[in-house]
Amino acid sequence: ILVDGNSASASEILTGALKDNKRATVIGSRTFGKAAVQSVHSLSDGSGLTVTVSRYYLPSGEDISLKGIVPDIRQELTLEQRQQLSSQPGWRGTSKDPQYGKAIAVLKSTTASEPGNLSQPINSGRVW
C-alpha cells in the first residue's frame, strides 16, 4: 500500500488493519493521523460546528491520532520532490514519482524472487 501525509481517515483504517494483520507492506511516508469520526452541525448564521463523535484504533490497539502510520518501507520525498509533484500533479503514479517508483520496485522484487510469499486468504473463522 502506497501512503503519504495526504493518506487520512478511511485510508488509514484500511492500511492499519492490513499492516497489523501482516496482509500488506506499507510503502511511502507517514500518514496524516486522523483517527477521529466527526459530525458537522450547521448553525443558523451559515457557519458550522465540527464535533468529534468517535475515535478509532488499529487492531493492535494503537492510537494513530496526530502521529499517523509509519510505513514498513520509508520513501520520504525531499522538499524539491514535493514541490515538483505539487506543480506537476500528472507526475503522480508515474516513473517521475519517487514513492510510486519505490512501490513498483518492491512489488517487482517480491513477486519475482518470492512468488510463494504472496498473500494467501486467511481462514481464521473470524468475521470482520
Backbone atoms as SQL, in Angstrom:
CREATE TABLE atoms (id INTEGER PRIMARY KEY, chain TEXT, resi INTEGER, resn TEXT, atom TEXT, x REAL, y REAL, z REAL);
INSERT INTO atoms VALUES
  (1, 'A', 1, 'ILE', 'N', 0.859, -1.166, 0.000),
  (2, 'A', 1, 'ILE', 'CA', 0.000, 0.000, 0.000),
  (3, 'A', 1, 'ILE', 'C', 0.902, 1.225, 0.000),
  (4, 'A', 2, 'LEU', 'N', 0.660, 2.132, -0.905),
  (5, 'A', 2, 'LEU', 'CA', 1.444, 3.354, -1.015),
  (6, 'A', 2, 'LEU', 'C', 0.731, 4.469, -0.253),
  (7, 'A', 3, 'VAL', 'N', 1.432, 5.080, 0.712),
  (8, 'A', 3, 'VAL', 'CA', 0.836, 6.122, 1.555),
  (9, 'A', 3, 'VAL', 'C', 1.766, 7.329, 1.659),
  (10, 'A', 4, 'ASP', 'N', 1.168, 8.448, 2.067),
  (11, 'A', 4, 'ASP', 'CA', 1.949, 9.643, 2.387),
  (12, 'A', 4, 'ASP', 'C', 1.149, 10.492, 3.367),
  (13, 'A', 5, 'GLY', 'N', 1.582, 11.707, 3.588),
  (14, 'A', 5, 'GLY', 'CA', 0.919, 12.583, 4.548),
  (15, 'A', 5, 'GLY', 'C', -0.483, 12.994, 4.163),
  (16, 'A', 6, 'ASN', 'N', -0.879, 12.720, 2.927),
  (17, 'A', 6, 'ASN', 'CA', -2.251, 13.001, 2.499),
  (18, 'A', 6, 'ASN', 'C', -3.169, 11.798, 2.699),
  (19, 'A', 7, 'SER', 'N', -2.626, 10.679, 3.137),
  (20, 'A', 7, 'SER', 'CA', -3.435, 9.489, 3.424),
  (21, 'A', 7, 'SER', 'C', -4.036, 9.681, 4.811),
  (22, 'A', 8, 'ALA', 'N', -5.361, 9.723, 4.878),
  (23, 'A', 8, 'ALA', 'CA', -6.016, 10.021, 6.151),
  (24, 'A', 8, 'ALA', 'C', -7.346, 9.289, 6.266),
  (25, 'A', 9, 'SER', 'N', -7.812, 9.207, 7.503),
  (26, 'A', 9, 'SER', 'CA', -9.151, 8.726, 7.821),
  (27, 'A', 9, 'SER', 'C', -9.378, 7.299, 7.320),
  (28, 'A', 10, 'ALA', 'N', -10.323, 7.109, 6.403),
  (29, 'A', 10, 'ALA', 'CA', -10.688, 5.758, 5.964),
  (30, 'A', 10, 'ALA', 'C', -9.499, 5.006, 5.365),
  (31, 'A', 11, 'SER', 'N', -8.635, 5.711, 4.631),
  (32, 'A', 11, 'SER', 'CA', -7.474, 5.018, 4.055),
  (33, 'A', 11, 'SER', 'C', -6.525, 4.541, 5.148),
  (34, 'A', 12, 'GLU', 'N', -6.470, 5.267, 6.269),
  (35, 'A', 12, 'GLU', 'CA', -5.634, 4.832, 7.393),
  (36, 'A', 12, 'GLU', 'C', -6.255, 3.633, 8.109),
  (37, 'A', 13, 'ILE', 'N', -7.567, 3.574, 8.174),
  (38, 'A', 13, 'ILE', 'CA', -8.235, 2.421, 8.787),
  (39, 'A', 13, 'ILE', 'C', -7.862, 1.157, 8.007),
  (40, 'A', 14, 'LEU', 'N', -8.003, 1.215, 6.689),
  (41, 'A', 14, 'LEU', 'CA', -7.683, 0.059, 5.853),
  (42, 'A', 14, 'LEU', 'C', -6.198, -0.280, 5.926),
  (43, 'A', 15, 'THR', 'N', -5.343, 0.724, 5.776),
  (44, 'A', 15, 'THR', 'CA', -3.898, 0.498, 5.820),
  (45, 'A', 15, 'THR', 'C', -3.478, -0.102, 7.153),
  (46, 'A', 16, 'GLY', 'N', -3.975, 0.471, 8.251),
  (47, 'A', 16, 'GLY', 'CA', -3.616, -0.021, 9.580),
  (48, 'A', 16, 'GLY', 'C', -4.076, -1.444, 9.817),
  (49, 'A', 17, 'ALA', 'N', -5.285, -1.763, 9.365),
  (50, 'A', 17, 'ALA', 'CA', -5.808, -3.121, 9.547),
  (51, 'A', 17, 'ALA', 'C', -4.977, -4.132, 8.762),
  (52, 'A', 18, 'LEU', 'N', -4.658, -3.805, 7.521),
  (53, 'A', 18, 'LEU', 'CA', -3.862, -4.725, 6.709),
  (54, 'A', 18, 'LEU', 'C', -2.437, -4.847, 7.234),
  (55, 'A', 19, 'LYS', 'N', -1.852, -3.744, 7.663),
  (56, 'A', 19, 'LYS', 'CA', -0.483, -3.783, 8.204),
  (57, 'A', 19, 'LYS', 'C', -0.439, -4.591, 9.500),
  (58, 'A', 20, 'ASP', 'N', -1.355, -4.304, 10.431),
  (59, 'A', 20, 'ASP', 'CA', -1.369, -5.012, 11.713),
  (60, 'A', 20, 'ASP', 'C', -1.563, -6.515, 11.543),
  (61, 'A', 21, 'ASN', 'N', -2.319, -6.901, 10.537),
  (62, 'A', 21, 'ASN', 'CA', -2.580, -8.321, 10.293),
  (63, 'A', 21, 'ASN', 'C', -1.599, -8.933, 9.295),
  (64, 'A', 22, 'LYS', 'N', -0.532, -8.192, 9.015),
  (65, 'A', 22, 'LYS', 'CA', 0.527, -8.664, 8.119),
  (66, 'A', 22, 'LYS', 'C', -0.014, -9.119, 6.765),
  (67, 'A', 23, 'ARG', 'N', -0.951, -8.343, 6.245),
  (68, 'A', 23, 'ARG', 'CA', -1.566, -8.645, 4.960),
  (69, 'A', 23, 'ARG', 'C', -1.103, -7.697, 3.860),
  (70, 'A', 24, 'ALA', 'N', -0.253, -6.725, 4.221),
  (71, 'A', 24, 'ALA', 'CA', 0.240, -5.772, 3.226),
  (72, 'A', 24, 'ALA', 'C', 1.555, -5.174, 3.700),
  (73, 'A', 25, 'THR', 'N', 2.347, -4.747, 2.747),
  (74, 'A', 25, 'THR', 'CA', 3.551, -3.973, 3.029),
  (75, 'A', 25, 'THR', 'C', 3.210, -2.524, 2.736),
  (76, 'A', 26, 'VAL', 'N', 3.483, -1.660, 3.690),
  (77, 'A', 26, 'VAL', 'CA', 3.164, -0.240, 3.540),
  (78, 'A', 26, 'VAL', 'C', 4.443, 0.493, 3.139),
  (79, 'A', 27, 'ILE', 'N', 4.340, 1.273, 2.067),
  (80, 'A', 27, 'ILE', 'CA', 5.493, 1.974, 1.498),
  (81, 'A', 27, 'ILE', 'C', 5.163, 3.457, 1.364),
  (82, 'A', 28, 'GLY', 'N', 6.150, 4.309, 1.612),
  (83, 'A', 28, 'GLY', 'CA', 5.973, 5.748, 1.415),
  (84, 'A', 28, 'GLY', 'C', 6.421, 6.528, 2.623),
  (85, 'A', 29, 'SER', 'N', 5.610, 7.498, 3.015),
  (86, 'A', 29, 'SER', 'CA', 5.921, 8.321, 4.182),
  (87, 'A', 29, 'SER', 'C', 4.741, 8.292, 5.153),
  (88, 'A', 30, 'ARG', 'N', 4.980, 8.763, 6.350),
  (89, 'A', 30, 'ARG', 'CA', 3.989, 8.722, 7.434),
  (90, 'A', 30, 'ARG', 'C', 2.641, 9.296, 6.973),
  (91, 'A', 31, 'THR', 'N', 1.554, 8.639, 7.410),
  (92, 'A', 31, 'THR', 'CA', 0.216, 9.113, 7.060),
  (93, 'A', 31, 'THR', 'C', -0.185, 10.293, 7.946),
  (94, 'A', 32, 'PHE', 'N', -1.336, 10.864, 7.668),
  (95, 'A', 32, 'PHE', 'CA', -1.797, 12.086, 8.331),
  (96, 'A', 32, 'PHE', 'C', -2.070, 11.923, 9.823),
  (97, 'A', 33, 'GLY', 'N', -2.747, 10.850, 10.200),
  (98, 'A', 33, 'GLY', 'CA', -3.066, 10.620, 11.615),
  (99, 'A', 33, 'GLY', 'C', -4.435, 11.129, 12.024),
  (100, 'A', 34, 'LYS', 'N', -5.428, 10.919, 11.178),
  (101, 'A', 34, 'LYS', 'CA', -6.795, 11.348, 11.504),
  (102, 'A', 34, 'LYS', 'C', -7.588, 10.123, 11.955),
  (103, 'A', 35, 'ALA', 'N', -7.564, 9.893, 13.244),
  (104, 'A', 35, 'ALA', 'CA', -8.243, 8.726, 13.808),
  (105, 'A', 35, 'ALA', 'C', -9.511, 9.153, 14.528),
  (106, 'A', 36, 'ALA', 'N', -10.234, 10.064, 13.914),
  (107, 'A', 36, 'ALA', 'CA', -11.447, 10.582, 14.548),
  (108, 'A', 36, 'ALA', 'C', -12.596, 10.573, 13.547),
  (109, 'A', 37, 'VAL', 'N', -13.788, 10.329, 14.072),
  (110, 'A', 37, 'VAL', 'CA', -15.012, 10.436, 13.290),
  (111, 'A', 37, 'VAL', 'C', -15.672, 11.729, 13.731),
  (112, 'A', 38, 'GLN', 'N', -15.996, 12.575, 12.771),
  (113, 'A', 38, 'GLN', 'CA', -16.534, 13.883, 13.118),
  (114, 'A', 38, 'GLN', 'C', -17.890, 14.108, 12.479),
  (115, 'A', 39, 'SER', 'N', -18.680, 14.913, 13.160),
  (116, 'A', 39, 'SER', 'CA', -20.003, 15.288, 12.686),
  (117, 'A', 39, 'SER', 'C', -20.047, 16.811, 12.583),
  (118, 'A', 40, 'VAL', 'N', -20.578, 17.304, 11.471),
  (119, 'A', 40, 'VAL', 'CA', -20.674, 18.751, 11.273),
  (120, 'A', 40, 'VAL', 'C', -22.119, 19.176, 11.493),
  (121, 'A', 41, 'HIS', 'N', -22.293, 20.157, 12.352),
  (122, 'A', 41, 'HIS', 'CA', -23.618, 20.706, 12.647),
  (123, 'A', 41, 'HIS', 'C', -23.704, 22.110, 12.066),
  (124, 'A', 42, 'SER', 'N', -24.669, 22.331, 11.187),
  (125, 'A', 42, 'SER', 'CA', -24.858, 23.653, 10.593),
  (126, 'A', 42, 'SER', 'C', -25.501, 24.585, 11.600),
  (127, 'A', 43, 'LEU', 'N', -25.012, 25.794, 11.650),
  (128, 'A', 43, 'LEU', 'CA', -25.556, 26.808, 12.552),
  (129, 'A', 43, 'LEU', 'C', -26.374, 27.816, 11.752),
  (130, 'A', 44, 'SER', 'N', -27.261, 28.519, 12.432),
  (131, 'A', 44, 'SER', 'CA', -28.197, 29.428, 11.769),
  (132, 'A', 44, 'SER', 'C', -27.515, 30.572, 11.029),
  (133, 'A', 45, 'ASP', 'N', -26.318, 30.934, 11.417),
  (134, 'A', 45, 'ASP', 'CA', -25.626, 32.038, 10.740),
  (135, 'A', 45, 'ASP', 'C', -24.847, 31.569, 9.508),
  (136, 'A', 46, 'GLY', 'N', -25.000, 30.299, 9.133),
  (137, 'A', 46, 'GLY', 'CA', -24.324, 29.765, 7.958),
  (138, 'A', 46, 'GLY', 'C', -22.996, 29.095, 8.261),
  (139, 'A', 47, 'SER', 'N', -22.513, 29.255, 9.465),
  (140, 'A', 47, 'SER', 'CA', -21.265, 28.600, 9.846),
  (141, 'A', 47, 'SER', 'C', -21.569, 27.167, 10.290),
  (142, 'A', 48, 'GLY', 'N', -20.579, 26.486, 10.752),
  (143, 'A', 48, 'GLY', 'CA', -20.777, 25.119, 11.204),
  (144, 'A', 48, 'GLY', 'C', -19.896, 24.797, 12.385),
  (145, 'A', 49, 'LEU', 'N', -20.281, 23.776, 13.091),
  (146, 'A', 49, 'LEU', 'CA', -19.533, 23.312, 14.250),
  (147, 'A', 49, 'LEU', 'C', -19.177, 21.849, 14.015),
  (148, 'A', 50, 'THR', 'N', -17.891, 21.546, 14.029),
  (149, 'A', 50, 'THR', 'CA', -17.426, 20.174, 13.853),
  (150, 'A', 50, 'THR', 'C', -17.151, 19.577, 15.224),
  (151, 'A', 51, 'VAL', 'N', -17.777, 18.427, 15.474),
  (152, 'A', 51, 'VAL', 'CA', -17.644, 17.767, 16.770),
  (153, 'A', 51, 'VAL', 'C', -17.105, 16.352, 16.548),
  (154, 'A', 52, 'THR', 'N', -16.069, 15.995, 17.286),
  (155, 'A', 52, 'THR', 'CA', -15.562, 14.623, 17.237),
  (156, 'A', 52, 'THR', 'C', -16.522, 13.744, 18.016),
  (157, 'A', 53, 'VAL', 'N', -17.078, 12.739, 17.335),
  (158, 'A', 53, 'VAL', 'CA', -18.078, 11.877, 17.961),
  (159, 'A', 53, 'VAL', 'C', -17.541, 10.478, 18.262),
  (160, 'A', 54, 'SER', 'N', -16.393, 10.154, 17.685),
  (161, 'A', 54, 'SER', 'CA', -15.836, 8.827, 17.920),
  (162, 'A', 54, 'SER', 'C', -14.358, 8.826, 17.535),
  (163, 'A', 55, 'ARG', 'N', -13.638, 7.844, 18.037),
  (164, 'A', 55, 'ARG', 'CA', -12.239, 7.645, 17.686),
  (165, 'A', 55, 'ARG', 'C', -12.082, 6.194, 17.253),
  (166, 'A', 56, 'TYR', 'N', -11.098, 5.948, 16.451),
  (167, 'A', 56, 'TYR', 'CA', -10.826, 4.557, 16.112),
  (168, 'A', 56, 'TYR', 'C', -9.368, 4.233, 16.399),
  (169, 'A', 57, 'TYR', 'N', -9.127, 2.949, 16.602),
  (170, 'A', 57, 'TYR', 'CA', -7.803, 2.432, 16.924),
  (171, 'A', 57, 'TYR', 'C', -7.484, 1.306, 15.953),
  (172, 'A', 58, 'LEU', 'N', -6.206, 1.066, 15.750),
  (173, 'A', 58, 'LEU', 'CA', -5.803, -0.042, 14.895),
  (174, 'A', 58, 'LEU', 'C', -6.109, -1.364, 15.604),
  (175, 'A', 59, 'PRO', 'N', -6.148, -2.483, 14.877),
  (176, 'A', 59, 'PRO', 'CA', -6.398, -3.772, 15.525),
  (177, 'A', 59, 'PRO', 'C', -5.440, -4.061, 16.680),
  (178, 'A', 60, 'SER', 'N', -4.228, -3.527, 16.608),
  (179, 'A', 60, 'SER', 'CA', -3.240, -3.716, 17.679),
  (180, 'A', 60, 'SER', 'C', -3.574, -2.892, 18.917),
  (181, 'A', 61, 'GLY', 'N', -4.556, -1.997, 18.798),
  (182, 'A', 61, 'GLY', 'CA', -4.908, -1.106, 19.894),
  (183, 'A', 61, 'GLY', 'C', -4.205, 0.236, 19.812),
  (184, 'A', 62, 'GLU', 'N', -3.311, 0.388, 18.844),
  (185, 'A', 62, 'GLU', 'CA', -2.552, 1.635, 18.701),
  (186, 'A', 62, 'GLU', 'C', -3.456, 2.792, 18.278),
  (187, 'A', 63, 'ASP', 'N', -3.247, 3.925, 18.918),
  (188, 'A', 63, 'ASP', 'CA', -3.940, 5.164, 18.563),
  (189, 'A', 63, 'ASP', 'C', -3.017, 5.950, 17.640),
  (190, 'A', 64, 'ILE', 'N', -3.444, 6.182, 16.414),
  (191, 'A', 64, 'ILE', 'CA', -2.598, 6.893, 15.453),
  (192, 'A', 64, 'ILE', 'C', -2.926, 8.381, 15.366),
  (193, 'A', 65, 'SER', 'N', -3.777, 8.863, 16.261),
  (194, 'A', 65, 'SER', 'CA', -4.167, 10.274, 16.233),
  (195, 'A', 65, 'SER', 'C', -2.945, 11.175, 16.222),
  (196, 'A', 66, 'LEU', 'N', -2.913, 12.056, 15.265),
  (197, 'A', 66, 'LEU', 'CA', -1.879, 13.088, 15.125),
  (198, 'A', 66, 'LEU', 'C', -0.469, 12.554, 14.916),
  (199, 'A', 67, 'LYS', 'N', -0.305, 11.219, 14.820),
  (200, 'A', 67, 'LYS', 'CA', 1.038, 10.696, 14.546),
  (201, 'A', 67, 'LYS', 'C', 1.075, 9.812, 13.313),
  (202, 'A', 68, 'GLY', 'N', -0.051, 9.315, 12.872),
  (203, 'A', 68, 'GLY', 'CA', -0.120, 8.553, 11.640),
  (204, 'A', 68, 'GLY', 'C', 0.461, 7.157, 11.722),
  (205, 'A', 69, 'ILE', 'N', 0.508, 6.527, 10.567),
  (206, 'A', 69, 'ILE', 'CA', 1.055, 5.185, 10.425),
  (207, 'A', 69, 'ILE', 'C', 2.426, 5.311, 9.772),
  (208, 'A', 70, 'VAL', 'N', 3.412, 4.672, 10.371),
  (209, 'A', 70, 'VAL', 'CA', 4.766, 4.675, 9.814),
  (210, 'A', 70, 'VAL', 'C', 4.870, 3.504, 8.835),
  (211, 'A', 71, 'PRO', 'N', 5.266, 3.771, 7.601),
  (212, 'A', 71, 'PRO', 'CA', 5.373, 2.696, 6.610),
  (213, 'A', 71, 'PRO', 'C', 6.428, 1.654, 6.986),
  (214, 'A', 72, 'ASP', 'N', 6.250, 0.448, 6.475),
  (215, 'A', 72, 'ASP', 'CA', 7.250, -0.605, 6.646),
  (216, 'A', 72, 'ASP', 'C', 8.524, -0.239, 5.882),
  (217, 'A', 73, 'ILE', 'N', 8.333, 0.337, 4.709),
  (218, 'A', 73, 'ILE', 'CA', 9.450, 0.776, 3.868),
  (219, 'A', 73, 'ILE', 'C', 9.264, 2.269, 3.628),
  (220, 'A', 74, 'ARG', 'N', 10.163, 3.051, 4.209),
  (221, 'A', 74, 'ARG', 'CA', 10.032, 4.509, 4.106),
  (222, 'A', 74, 'ARG', 'C', 10.674, 5.022, 2.825),
  (223, 'A', 75, 'GLN', 'N', 9.949, 5.892, 2.153),
  (224, 'A', 75, 'GLN', 'CA', 10.458, 6.576, 0.965),
  (225, 'A', 75, 'GLN', 'C', 10.006, 8.027, 1.085),
  (226, 'A', 76, 'GLU', 'N', 10.812, 8.797, 1.790),
  (227, 'A', 76, 'GLU', 'CA', 10.486, 10.204, 2.003),
  (228, 'A', 76, 'GLU', 'C', 10.764, 11.002, 0.734),
  (229, 'A', 77, 'LEU', 'N', 10.028, 12.077, 0.561),
  (230, 'A', 77, 'LEU', 'CA', 10.278, 12.992, -0.542),
  (231, 'A', 77, 'LEU', 'C', 11.034, 14.201, -0.020),
  (232, 'A', 78, 'THR', 'N', 11.966, 14.693, -0.818),
  (233, 'A', 78, 'THR', 'CA', 12.648, 15.932, -0.461),
  (234, 'A', 78, 'THR', 'C', 11.685, 17.087, -0.706),
  (235, 'A', 79, 'LEU', 'N', 12.016, 18.247, -0.192),
  (236, 'A', 79, 'LEU', 'CA', 11.193, 19.434, -0.427),
  (237, 'A', 79, 'LEU', 'C', 11.067, 19.688, -1.923),
  (238, 'A', 80, 'GLU', 'N', 12.156, 19.553, -2.643),
  (239, 'A', 80, 'GLU', 'CA', 12.130, 19.780, -4.093),
  (240, 'A', 80, 'GLU', 'C', 11.201, 18.779, -4.794),
  (241, 'A', 81, 'GLN', 'N', 11.257, 17.508, -4.382),
  (242, 'A', 81, 'GLN', 'CA', 10.383, 16.492, -4.987),
  (243, 'A', 81, 'GLN', 'C', 8.916, 16.787, -4.688),
  (244, 'A', 82, 'ARG', 'N', 8.624, 17.198, -3.456),
  (245, 'A', 82, 'ARG', 'CA', 7.235, 17.540, -3.099),
  (246, 'A', 82, 'ARG', 'C', 6.738, 18.710, -3.941),
  (247, 'A', 83, 'GLN', 'N', 7.588, 19.709, -4.125),
  (248, 'A', 83, 'GLN', 'CA', 7.206, 20.872, -4.926),
  (249, 'A', 83, 'GLN', 'C', 6.972, 20.480, -6.384),
  (250, 'A', 84, 'GLN', 'N', 7.830, 19.622, -6.918),
  (251, 'A', 84, 'GLN', 'CA', 7.661, 19.170, -8.301),
  (252, 'A', 84, 'GLN', 'C', 6.353, 18.405, -8.475),
  (253, 'A', 85, 'LEU', 'N', 6.066, 17.490, -7.558),
  (254, 'A', 85, 'LEU', 'CA', 4.827, 16.712, -7.659),
  (255, 'A', 85, 'LEU', 'C', 3.601, 17.590, -7.462),
  (256, 'A', 86, 'SER', 'N', 3.737, 18.623, -6.637),
  (257, 'A', 86, 'SER', 'CA', 2.627, 19.547, -6.413),
  (258, 'A', 86, 'SER', 'C', 2.358, 20.391, -7.664),
  (259, 'A', 87, 'SER', 'N', 3.419, 20.818, -8.316),
  (260, 'A', 87, 'SER', 'CA', 3.252, 21.660, -9.508),
  (261, 'A', 87, 'SER', 'C', 2.956, 20.833, -10.761),
  (262, 'A', 88, 'GLN', 'N', 3.250, 19.554, -10.716),
  (263, 'A', 88, 'GLN', 'CA', 3.013, 18.649, -11.846),
  (264, 'A', 88, 'GLN', 'C', 2.198, 17.441, -11.372),
  (265, 'A', 89, 'PRO', 'N', 0.908, 17.634, -11.039),
  (266, 'A', 89, 'PRO', 'CA', 0.120, 16.518, -10.486),
  (267, 'A', 89, 'PRO', 'C', 0.042, 15.306, -11.413),
  (268, 'A', 90, 'GLY', 'N', 0.243, 15.502, -12.696),
  (269, 'A', 90, 'GLY', 'CA', 0.226, 14.383, -13.634),
  (270, 'A', 90, 'GLY', 'C', 1.404, 13.437, -13.458),
  (271, 'A', 91, 'TRP', 'N', 2.409, 13.861, -12.690),
  (272, 'A', 91, 'TRP', 'CA', 3.569, 13.014, -12.442),
  (273, 'A', 91, 'TRP', 'C', 3.282, 11.948, -11.395),
  (274, 'A', 92, 'ARG', 'N', 2.259, 12.173, -10.547),
  (275, 'A', 92, 'ARG', 'CA', 1.950, 11.189, -9.503),
  (276, 'A', 92, 'ARG', 'C', 1.559, 9.867, -10.161),
  (277, 'A', 93, 'GLY', 'N', 2.087, 8.801, -9.606),
  (278, 'A', 93, 'GLY', 'CA', 1.769, 7.483, -10.154),
  (279, 'A', 93, 'GLY', 'C', 2.504, 7.181, -11.449),
  (280, 'A', 94, 'THR', 'N', 3.600, 7.914, -11.700),
  (281, 'A', 94, 'THR', 'CA', 4.419, 7.655, -12.881),
  (282, 'A', 94, 'THR', 'C', 5.863, 7.442, -12.428),
  (283, 'A', 95, 'SER', 'N', 6.735, 7.179, -13.379),
  (284, 'A', 95, 'SER', 'CA', 8.148, 6.965, -13.051),
  (285, 'A', 95, 'SER', 'C', 8.807, 8.219, -12.484),
  (286, 'A', 96, 'LYS', 'N', 8.173, 9.377, -12.613),
  (287, 'A', 96, 'LYS', 'CA', 8.716, 10.622, -12.055),
  (288, 'A', 96, 'LYS', 'C', 8.371, 10.790, -10.579),
  (289, 'A', 97, 'ASP', 'N', 7.569, 9.896, -10.039),
  (290, 'A', 97, 'ASP', 'CA', 7.152, 9.932, -8.630),
  (291, 'A', 97, 'ASP', 'C', 8.021, 8.930, -7.858),
  (292, 'A', 98, 'PRO', 'N', 8.955, 9.411, -7.009),
  (293, 'A', 98, 'PRO', 'CA', 9.870, 8.504, -6.305),
  (294, 'A', 98, 'PRO', 'C', 9.168, 7.478, -5.414),
  (295, 'A', 99, 'GLN', 'N', 8.076, 7.847, -4.767),
  (296, 'A', 99, 'GLN', 'CA', 7.380, 6.895, -3.898),
  (297, 'A', 99, 'GLN', 'C', 6.711, 5.809, -4.730),
  (298, 'A', 100, 'TYR', 'N', 6.090, 6.189, -5.816),
  (299, 'A', 100, 'TYR', 'CA', 5.486, 5.214, -6.720),
  (300, 'A', 100, 'TYR', 'C', 6.562, 4.280, -7.283),
  (301, 'A', 101, 'GLY', 'N', 7.684, 4.863, -7.684),
  (302, 'A', 101, 'GLY', 'CA', 8.788, 4.063, -8.214),
  (303, 'A', 101, 'GLY', 'C', 9.284, 3.041, -7.209),
  (304, 'A', 102, 'LYS', 'N', 9.387, 3.449, -5.946),
  (305, 'A', 102, 'LYS', 'CA', 9.825, 2.533, -4.885),
  (306, 'A', 102, 'LYS', 'C', 8.816, 1.400, -4.712),
  (307, 'A', 103, 'ALA', 'N', 7.533, 1.742, -4.705),
  (308, 'A', 103, 'ALA', 'CA', 6.488, 0.724, -4.536),
  (309, 'A', 103, 'ALA', 'C', 6.524, -0.290, -5.678),
  (310, 'A', 104, 'ILE', 'N', 6.692, 0.184, -6.899),
  (311, 'A', 104, 'ILE', 'CA', 6.762, -0.719, -8.053),
  (312, 'A', 104, 'ILE', 'C', 7.999, -1.615, -7.957),
  (313, 'A', 105, 'ALA', 'N', 9.137, -1.037, -7.552),
  (314, 'A', 105, 'ALA', 'CA', 10.368, -1.828, -7.412),
  (315, 'A', 105, 'ALA', 'C', 10.200, -2.923, -6.360),
  (316, 'A', 106, 'VAL', 'N', 9.588, -2.584, -5.229),
  (317, 'A', 106, 'VAL', 'CA', 9.358, -3.578, -4.170),
  (318, 'A', 106, 'VAL', 'C', 8.408, -4.660, -4.667),
  (319, 'A', 107, 'LEU', 'N', 7.355, -4.264, -5.350),
  (320, 'A', 107, 'LEU', 'CA', 6.389, -5.230, -5.875),
  (321, 'A', 107, 'LEU', 'C', 7.055, -6.182, -6.873),
  (322, 'A', 108, 'LYS', 'N', 7.824, -5.633, -7.794),
  (323, 'A', 108, 'LYS', 'CA', 8.509, -6.484, -8.781),
  (324, 'A', 108, 'LYS', 'C', 9.503, -7.418, -8.105),
  (325, 'A', 109, 'SER', 'N', 10.226, -6.906, -7.134),
  (326, 'A', 109, 'SER', 'CA', 11.213, -7.709, -6.412),
  (327, 'A', 109, 'SER', 'C', 10.544, -8.849, -5.655),
  (328, 'A', 110, 'THR', 'N', 9.448, -8.549, -4.993),
  (329, 'A', 110, 'THR', 'CA', 8.744, -9.554, -4.195),
  (330, 'A', 110, 'THR', 'C', 8.151, -10.637, -5.078),
  (331, 'A', 111, 'THR', 'N', 7.490, -10.245, -6.150),
  (332, 'A', 111, 'THR', 'CA', 6.835, -11.243, -6.993),
  (333, 'A', 111, 'THR', 'C', 7.839, -12.053, -7.791),
  (334, 'A', 112, 'ALA', 'N', 8.989, -11.454, -8.137),
  (335, 'A', 112, 'ALA', 'CA', 9.992, -12.182, -8.916),
  (336, 'A', 112, 'ALA', 'C', 10.799, -13.141, -8.055),
  (337, 'A', 113, 'SER', 'N', 11.179, -12.705, -6.854),
  (338, 'A', 113, 'SER', 'CA', 12.067, -13.528, -6.035),
  (339, 'A', 113, 'SER', 'C', 11.345, -14.436, -5.049),
  (340, 'A', 114, 'GLU', 'N', 10.124, -14.105, -4.706),
  (341, 'A', 114, 'GLU', 'CA', 9.404, -14.875, -3.692),
  (342, 'A', 114, 'GLU', 'C', 7.955, -15.118, -4.102),
  (343, 'A', 115, 'PRO', 'N', 7.713, -15.792, -5.235),
  (344, 'A', 115, 'PRO', 'CA', 6.329, -15.959, -5.676),
  (345, 'A', 115, 'PRO', 'C', 5.456, -16.692, -4.666),
  (346, 'A', 116, 'GLY', 'N', 6.030, -17.524, -3.828),
  (347, 'A', 116, 'GLY', 'CA', 5.251, -18.233, -2.818),
  (348, 'A', 116, 'GLY', 'C', 4.948, -17.382, -1.603),
  (349, 'A', 117, 'ASN', 'N', 5.517, -16.182, -1.548),
  (350, 'A', 117, 'ASN', 'CA', 5.347, -15.304, -0.396),
  (351, 'A', 117, 'ASN', 'C', 4.181, -14.335, -0.584),
  (352, 'A', 118, 'LEU', 'N', 3.453, -14.476, -1.673),
  (353, 'A', 118, 'LEU', 'CA', 2.318, -13.587, -1.897),
  (354, 'A', 118, 'LEU', 'C', 1.207, -13.926, -0.913),
  (355, 'A', 119, 'SER', 'N', 0.404, -12.950, -0.595),
  (356, 'A', 119, 'SER', 'CA', -0.660, -13.137, 0.396),
  (357, 'A', 119, 'SER', 'C', -1.606, -14.251, -0.007),
  (358, 'A', 120, 'GLN', 'N', -1.959, -15.045, 0.969),
  (359, 'A', 120, 'GLN', 'CA', -2.945, -16.099, 0.793),
  (360, 'A', 120, 'GLN', 'C', -4.154, -15.758, 1.660),
  (361, 'A', 121, 'PRO', 'N', -5.336, -16.226, 1.290),
  (362, 'A', 121, 'PRO', 'CA', -6.516, -15.936, 2.107),
  (363, 'A', 121, 'PRO', 'C', -6.351, -16.457, 3.535),
  (364, 'A', 122, 'ILE', 'N', -6.892, -15.714, 4.473),
  (365, 'A', 122, 'ILE', 'CA', -6.872, -16.126, 5.874),
  (366, 'A', 122, 'ILE', 'C', -8.165, -16.867, 6.166),
  (367, 'A', 123, 'ASN', 'N', -8.061, -18.006, 6.805),
  (368, 'A', 123, 'ASN', 'CA', -9.243, -18.738, 7.223),
  (369, 'A', 123, 'ASN', 'C', -9.200, -18.829, 8.742),
  (370, 'A', 124, 'SER', 'N', -9.504, -17.718, 9.396),
  (371, 'A', 124, 'SER', 'CA', -9.410, -17.674, 10.851),
  (372, 'A', 124, 'SER', 'C', -10.745, -17.953, 11.531),
  (373, 'A', 125, 'GLY', 'N', -11.808, -18.006, 10.743),
  (374, 'A', 125, 'GLY', 'CA', -13.115, -18.215, 11.343),
  (375, 'A', 125, 'GLY', 'C', -13.728, -16.943, 11.905),
  (376, 'A', 126, 'ARG', 'N', -12.958, -15.852, 11.889),
  (377, 'A', 126, 'ARG', 'CA', -13.474, -14.580, 12.401),
  (378, 'A', 126, 'ARG', 'C', -14.145, -13.806, 11.283),
  (379, 'A', 127, 'VAL', 'N', -15.154, -13.093, 11.633),
  (380, 'A', 127, 'VAL', 'CA', -15.824, -12.204, 10.689),
  (381, 'A', 127, 'VAL', 'C', -15.512, -10.781, 11.103),
  (382, 'A', 128, 'TRP', 'N', -15.074, -9.953, 10.165),
  (383, 'A', 128, 'TRP', 'CA', -14.709, -8.570, 10.484),
  (384, 'A', 128, 'TRP', 'C', -15.897, -7.686, 10.321);
